[in-house]
GROMACS .gro file of C-alpha atoms in nm:
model
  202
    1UNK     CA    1   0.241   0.801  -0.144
    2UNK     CA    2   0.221   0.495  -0.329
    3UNK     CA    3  -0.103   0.355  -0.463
    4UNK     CA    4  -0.058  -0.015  -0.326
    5UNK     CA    5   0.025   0.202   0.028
    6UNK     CA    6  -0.257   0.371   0.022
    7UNK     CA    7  -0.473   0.023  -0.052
    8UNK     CA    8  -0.319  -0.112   0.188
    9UNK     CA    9  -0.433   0.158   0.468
   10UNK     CA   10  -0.756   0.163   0.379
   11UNK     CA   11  -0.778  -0.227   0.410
   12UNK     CA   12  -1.036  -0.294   0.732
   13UNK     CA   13  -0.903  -0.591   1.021
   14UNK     CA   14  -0.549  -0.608   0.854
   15UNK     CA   15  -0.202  -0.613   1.019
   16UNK     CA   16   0.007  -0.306   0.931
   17UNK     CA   17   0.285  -0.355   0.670
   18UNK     CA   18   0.607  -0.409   0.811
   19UNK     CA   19   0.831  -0.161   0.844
   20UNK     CA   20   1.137  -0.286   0.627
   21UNK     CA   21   0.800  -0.302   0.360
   22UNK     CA   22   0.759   0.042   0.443
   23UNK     CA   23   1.118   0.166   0.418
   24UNK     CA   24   1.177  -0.022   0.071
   25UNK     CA   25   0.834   0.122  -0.028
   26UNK     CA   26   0.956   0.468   0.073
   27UNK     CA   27   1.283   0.438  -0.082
   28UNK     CA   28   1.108   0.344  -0.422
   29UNK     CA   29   0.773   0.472  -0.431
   30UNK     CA   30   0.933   0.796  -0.648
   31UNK     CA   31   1.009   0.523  -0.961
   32UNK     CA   32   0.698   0.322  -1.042
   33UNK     CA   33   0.740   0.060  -1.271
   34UNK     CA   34   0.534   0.178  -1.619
   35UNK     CA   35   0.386  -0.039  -1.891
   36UNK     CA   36   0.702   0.109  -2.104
   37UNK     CA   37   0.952  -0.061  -1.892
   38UNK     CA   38   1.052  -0.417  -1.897
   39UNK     CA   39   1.076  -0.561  -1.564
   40UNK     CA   40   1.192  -0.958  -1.503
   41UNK     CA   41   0.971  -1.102  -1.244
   42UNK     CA   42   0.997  -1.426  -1.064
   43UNK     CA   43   0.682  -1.641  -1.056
   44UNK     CA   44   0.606  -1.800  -0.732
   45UNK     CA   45   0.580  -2.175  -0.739
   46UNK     CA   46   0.880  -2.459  -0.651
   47UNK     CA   47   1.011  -2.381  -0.984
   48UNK     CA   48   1.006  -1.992  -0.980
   49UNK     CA   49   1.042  -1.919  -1.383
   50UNK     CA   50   1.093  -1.559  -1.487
   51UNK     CA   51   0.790  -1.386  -1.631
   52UNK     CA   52   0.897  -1.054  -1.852
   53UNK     CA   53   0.634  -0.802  -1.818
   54UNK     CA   54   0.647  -0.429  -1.979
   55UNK     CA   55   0.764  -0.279  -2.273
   56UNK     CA   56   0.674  -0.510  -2.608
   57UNK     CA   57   0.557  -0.772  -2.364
   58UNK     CA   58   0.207  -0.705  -2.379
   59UNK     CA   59   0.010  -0.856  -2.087
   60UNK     CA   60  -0.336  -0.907  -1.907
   61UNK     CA   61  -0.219  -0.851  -1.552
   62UNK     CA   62  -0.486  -0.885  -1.275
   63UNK     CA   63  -0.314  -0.682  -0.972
   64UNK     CA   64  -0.476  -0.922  -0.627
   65UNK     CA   65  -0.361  -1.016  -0.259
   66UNK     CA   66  -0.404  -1.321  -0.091
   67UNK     CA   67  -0.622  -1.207   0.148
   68UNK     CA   68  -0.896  -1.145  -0.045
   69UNK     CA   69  -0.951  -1.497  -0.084
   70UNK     CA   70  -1.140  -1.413   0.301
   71UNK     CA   71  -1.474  -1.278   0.099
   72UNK     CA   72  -1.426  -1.478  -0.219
   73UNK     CA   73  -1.357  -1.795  -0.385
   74UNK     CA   74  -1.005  -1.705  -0.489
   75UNK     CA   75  -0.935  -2.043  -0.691
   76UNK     CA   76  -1.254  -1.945  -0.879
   77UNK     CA   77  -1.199  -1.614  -0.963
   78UNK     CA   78  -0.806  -1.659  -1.030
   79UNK     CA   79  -0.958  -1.952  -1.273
   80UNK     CA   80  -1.099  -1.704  -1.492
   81UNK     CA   81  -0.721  -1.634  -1.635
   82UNK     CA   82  -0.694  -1.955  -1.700
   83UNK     CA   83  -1.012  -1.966  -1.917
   84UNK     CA   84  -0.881  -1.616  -2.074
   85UNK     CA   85  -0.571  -1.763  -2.142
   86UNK     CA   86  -0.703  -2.021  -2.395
   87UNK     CA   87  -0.851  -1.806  -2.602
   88UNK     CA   88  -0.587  -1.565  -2.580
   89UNK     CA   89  -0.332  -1.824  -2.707
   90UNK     CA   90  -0.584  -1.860  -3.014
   91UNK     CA   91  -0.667  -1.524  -3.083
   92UNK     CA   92  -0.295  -1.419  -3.051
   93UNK     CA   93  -0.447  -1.184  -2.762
   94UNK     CA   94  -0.189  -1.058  -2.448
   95UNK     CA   95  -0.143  -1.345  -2.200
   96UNK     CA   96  -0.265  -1.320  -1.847
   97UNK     CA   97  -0.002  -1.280  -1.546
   98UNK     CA   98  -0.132  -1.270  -1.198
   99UNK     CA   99  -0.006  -1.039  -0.951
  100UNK     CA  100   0.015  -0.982  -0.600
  101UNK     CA  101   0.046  -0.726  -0.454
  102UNK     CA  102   0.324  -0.751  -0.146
  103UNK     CA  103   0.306  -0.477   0.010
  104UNK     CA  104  -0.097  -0.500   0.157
  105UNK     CA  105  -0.038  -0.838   0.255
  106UNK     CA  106  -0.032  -0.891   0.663
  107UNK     CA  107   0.340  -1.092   0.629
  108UNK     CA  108   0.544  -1.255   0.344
  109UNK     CA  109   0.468  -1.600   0.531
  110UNK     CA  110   0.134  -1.577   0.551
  111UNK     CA  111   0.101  -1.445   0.145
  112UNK     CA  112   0.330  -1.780   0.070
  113UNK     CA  113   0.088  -1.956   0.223
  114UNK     CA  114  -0.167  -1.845   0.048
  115UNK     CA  115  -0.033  -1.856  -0.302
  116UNK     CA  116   0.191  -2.155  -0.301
  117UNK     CA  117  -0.090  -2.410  -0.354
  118UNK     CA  118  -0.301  -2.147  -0.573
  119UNK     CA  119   0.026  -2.126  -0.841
  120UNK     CA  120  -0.021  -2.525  -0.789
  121UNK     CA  121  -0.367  -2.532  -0.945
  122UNK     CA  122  -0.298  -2.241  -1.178
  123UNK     CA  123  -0.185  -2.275  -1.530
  124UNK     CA  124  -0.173  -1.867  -1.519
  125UNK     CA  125   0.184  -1.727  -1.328
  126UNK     CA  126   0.148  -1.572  -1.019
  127UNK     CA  127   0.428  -1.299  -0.948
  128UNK     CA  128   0.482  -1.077  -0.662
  129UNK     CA  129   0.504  -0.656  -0.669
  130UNK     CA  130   0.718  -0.626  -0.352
  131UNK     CA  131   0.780  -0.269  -0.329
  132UNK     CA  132   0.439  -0.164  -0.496
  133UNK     CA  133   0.611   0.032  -0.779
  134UNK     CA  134   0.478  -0.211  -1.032
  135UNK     CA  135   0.086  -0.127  -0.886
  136UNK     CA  136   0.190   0.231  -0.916
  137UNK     CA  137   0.344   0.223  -1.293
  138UNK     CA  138  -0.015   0.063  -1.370
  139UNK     CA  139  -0.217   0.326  -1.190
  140UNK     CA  140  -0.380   0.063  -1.001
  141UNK     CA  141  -0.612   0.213  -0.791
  142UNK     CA  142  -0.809  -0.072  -0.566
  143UNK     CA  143  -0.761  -0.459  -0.524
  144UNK     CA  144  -0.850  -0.632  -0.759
  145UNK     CA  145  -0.794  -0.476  -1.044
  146UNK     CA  146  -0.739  -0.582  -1.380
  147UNK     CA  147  -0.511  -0.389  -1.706
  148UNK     CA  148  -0.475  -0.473  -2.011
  149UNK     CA  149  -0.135  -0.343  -2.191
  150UNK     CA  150  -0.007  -0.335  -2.553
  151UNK     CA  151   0.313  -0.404  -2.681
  152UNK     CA  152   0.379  -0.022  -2.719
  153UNK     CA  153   0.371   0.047  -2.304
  154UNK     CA  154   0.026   0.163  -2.338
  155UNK     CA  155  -0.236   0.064  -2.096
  156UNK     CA  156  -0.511  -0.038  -2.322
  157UNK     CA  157  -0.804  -0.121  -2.078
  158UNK     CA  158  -0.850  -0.154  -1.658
  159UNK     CA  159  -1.165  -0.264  -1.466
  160UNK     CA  160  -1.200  -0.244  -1.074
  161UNK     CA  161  -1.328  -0.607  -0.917
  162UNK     CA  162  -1.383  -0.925  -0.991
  163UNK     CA  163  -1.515  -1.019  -1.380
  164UNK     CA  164  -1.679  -1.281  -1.546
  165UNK     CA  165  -1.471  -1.445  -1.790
  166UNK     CA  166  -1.735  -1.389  -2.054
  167UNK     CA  167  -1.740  -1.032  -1.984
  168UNK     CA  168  -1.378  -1.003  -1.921
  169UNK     CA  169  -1.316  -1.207  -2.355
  170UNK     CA  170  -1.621  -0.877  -2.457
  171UNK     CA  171  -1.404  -0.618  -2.299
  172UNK     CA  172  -1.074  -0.740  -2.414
  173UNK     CA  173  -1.181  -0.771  -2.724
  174UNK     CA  174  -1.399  -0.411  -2.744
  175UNK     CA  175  -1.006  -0.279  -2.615
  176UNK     CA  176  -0.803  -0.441  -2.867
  177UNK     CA  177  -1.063  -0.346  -3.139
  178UNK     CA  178  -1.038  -0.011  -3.039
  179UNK     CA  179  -0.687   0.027  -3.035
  180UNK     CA  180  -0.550   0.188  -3.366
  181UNK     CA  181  -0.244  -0.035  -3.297
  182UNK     CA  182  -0.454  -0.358  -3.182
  183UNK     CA  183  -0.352  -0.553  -3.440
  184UNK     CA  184  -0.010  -0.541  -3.377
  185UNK     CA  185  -0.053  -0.578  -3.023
  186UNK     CA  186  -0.167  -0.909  -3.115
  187UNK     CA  187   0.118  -0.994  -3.373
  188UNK     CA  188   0.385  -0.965  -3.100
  189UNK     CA  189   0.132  -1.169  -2.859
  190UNK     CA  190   0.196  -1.446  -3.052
  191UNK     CA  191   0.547  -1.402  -3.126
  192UNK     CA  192   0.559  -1.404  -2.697
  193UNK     CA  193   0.345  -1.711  -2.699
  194UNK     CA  194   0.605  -1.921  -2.963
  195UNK     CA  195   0.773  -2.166  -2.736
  196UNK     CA  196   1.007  -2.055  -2.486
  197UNK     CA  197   1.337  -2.233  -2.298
  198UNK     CA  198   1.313  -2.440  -2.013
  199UNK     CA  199   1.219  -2.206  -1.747
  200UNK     CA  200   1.086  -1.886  -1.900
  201UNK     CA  201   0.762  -1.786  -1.929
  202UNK     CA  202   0.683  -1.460  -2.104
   0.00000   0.00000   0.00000
């Protein structure tokens, strides 16, 4: 079974996933999406850019659902990519990408809903893992949950819950320091973060 299925069943008061989620999840949950693999994602917002995740795209991906906005200050806590993302961009550190996970969410509608006006506020792009092979590839195991990924397809760091963004710039950091190859996960962050075309957002 998939790991964002499994999350999903465990979840307390919320609607079953829908069964064409289910079949798609079924049909797919045998290929999960690793850090090695490039995947094109579209970002949710009115103008929907692609965000390129995987492979030598080396990201800060903080795996969420709308829902859990119902015991938290989602704005707030979703901010704290947005604070990580400045000193990413100056540190030439992996960029942040937000990511919600489809599959535990009570209804596409109602997730919309939820993050339409949140990718408003947010500088950080919100994506979508509809089939929950992406959660899988990352070896996500609870909502949310945060990875940290080089440019080699390596996952680098994770942390279950919520984090300060103070703690979240130590542990980065401690990761990428770690890493024999941390430097040049940073190199090809910036190279990622030179400017892009109209419309794509890596």
């Amino acid at each position: 079974k998939s790991i964002a299925g499994k999350i999903a069943r465990l979840l307390p008061g919320l609607p079953a996933v829908s069964l064409a989620s289910q079949t798609s999840q079924q049909q797919q949950q045998e290929n999960p999406l690793k850090p090695a693999e490039q995947v094109s994602l579209t970002a949710v917002g009115p103008k929907r850019p692609q965000v390129v995740v995987g492979g030598d795209h080396p990201h800060l991906l903080l795996f969420f659902a709308g829902w859990l906005g119902e015991n938290s200050n989602l704005p707030r806590d979703l901010a704290t990519l947005d604070t990580y993302a400045a000193l990413a961009r100056r540190q030439g550190w992996p960029s942040p990408v937000a990511v919600d996970e489809l599959t535990t969410e009570p209804s596409l509608a109602e997730a919309r809903k939820v993050l339409t006006p949140l990718a408003a506020k947010l500088k950080t792009p919100i994506v979508e893992d509809t089939s929950g092979r992406l959660a899988d590839g990352y070896q996500v195991q609870d909502l949310p949950w945060f990875v940290l990924t080089s440019s080699m397809g390596k996952i680098l760091w994770s942390h279950d819950g919520w984090i300060s963004p103070a703690l979240l710039t130590h542990d980065v950091r401690a990761a990428l320091a770690a890493h024999p190859a941390g430097q040049r996960v940073a190199n090809a962050s910036r190279k990622l973060q030179s400017p892009q075309p109209a419309g794509r957002r890596s």
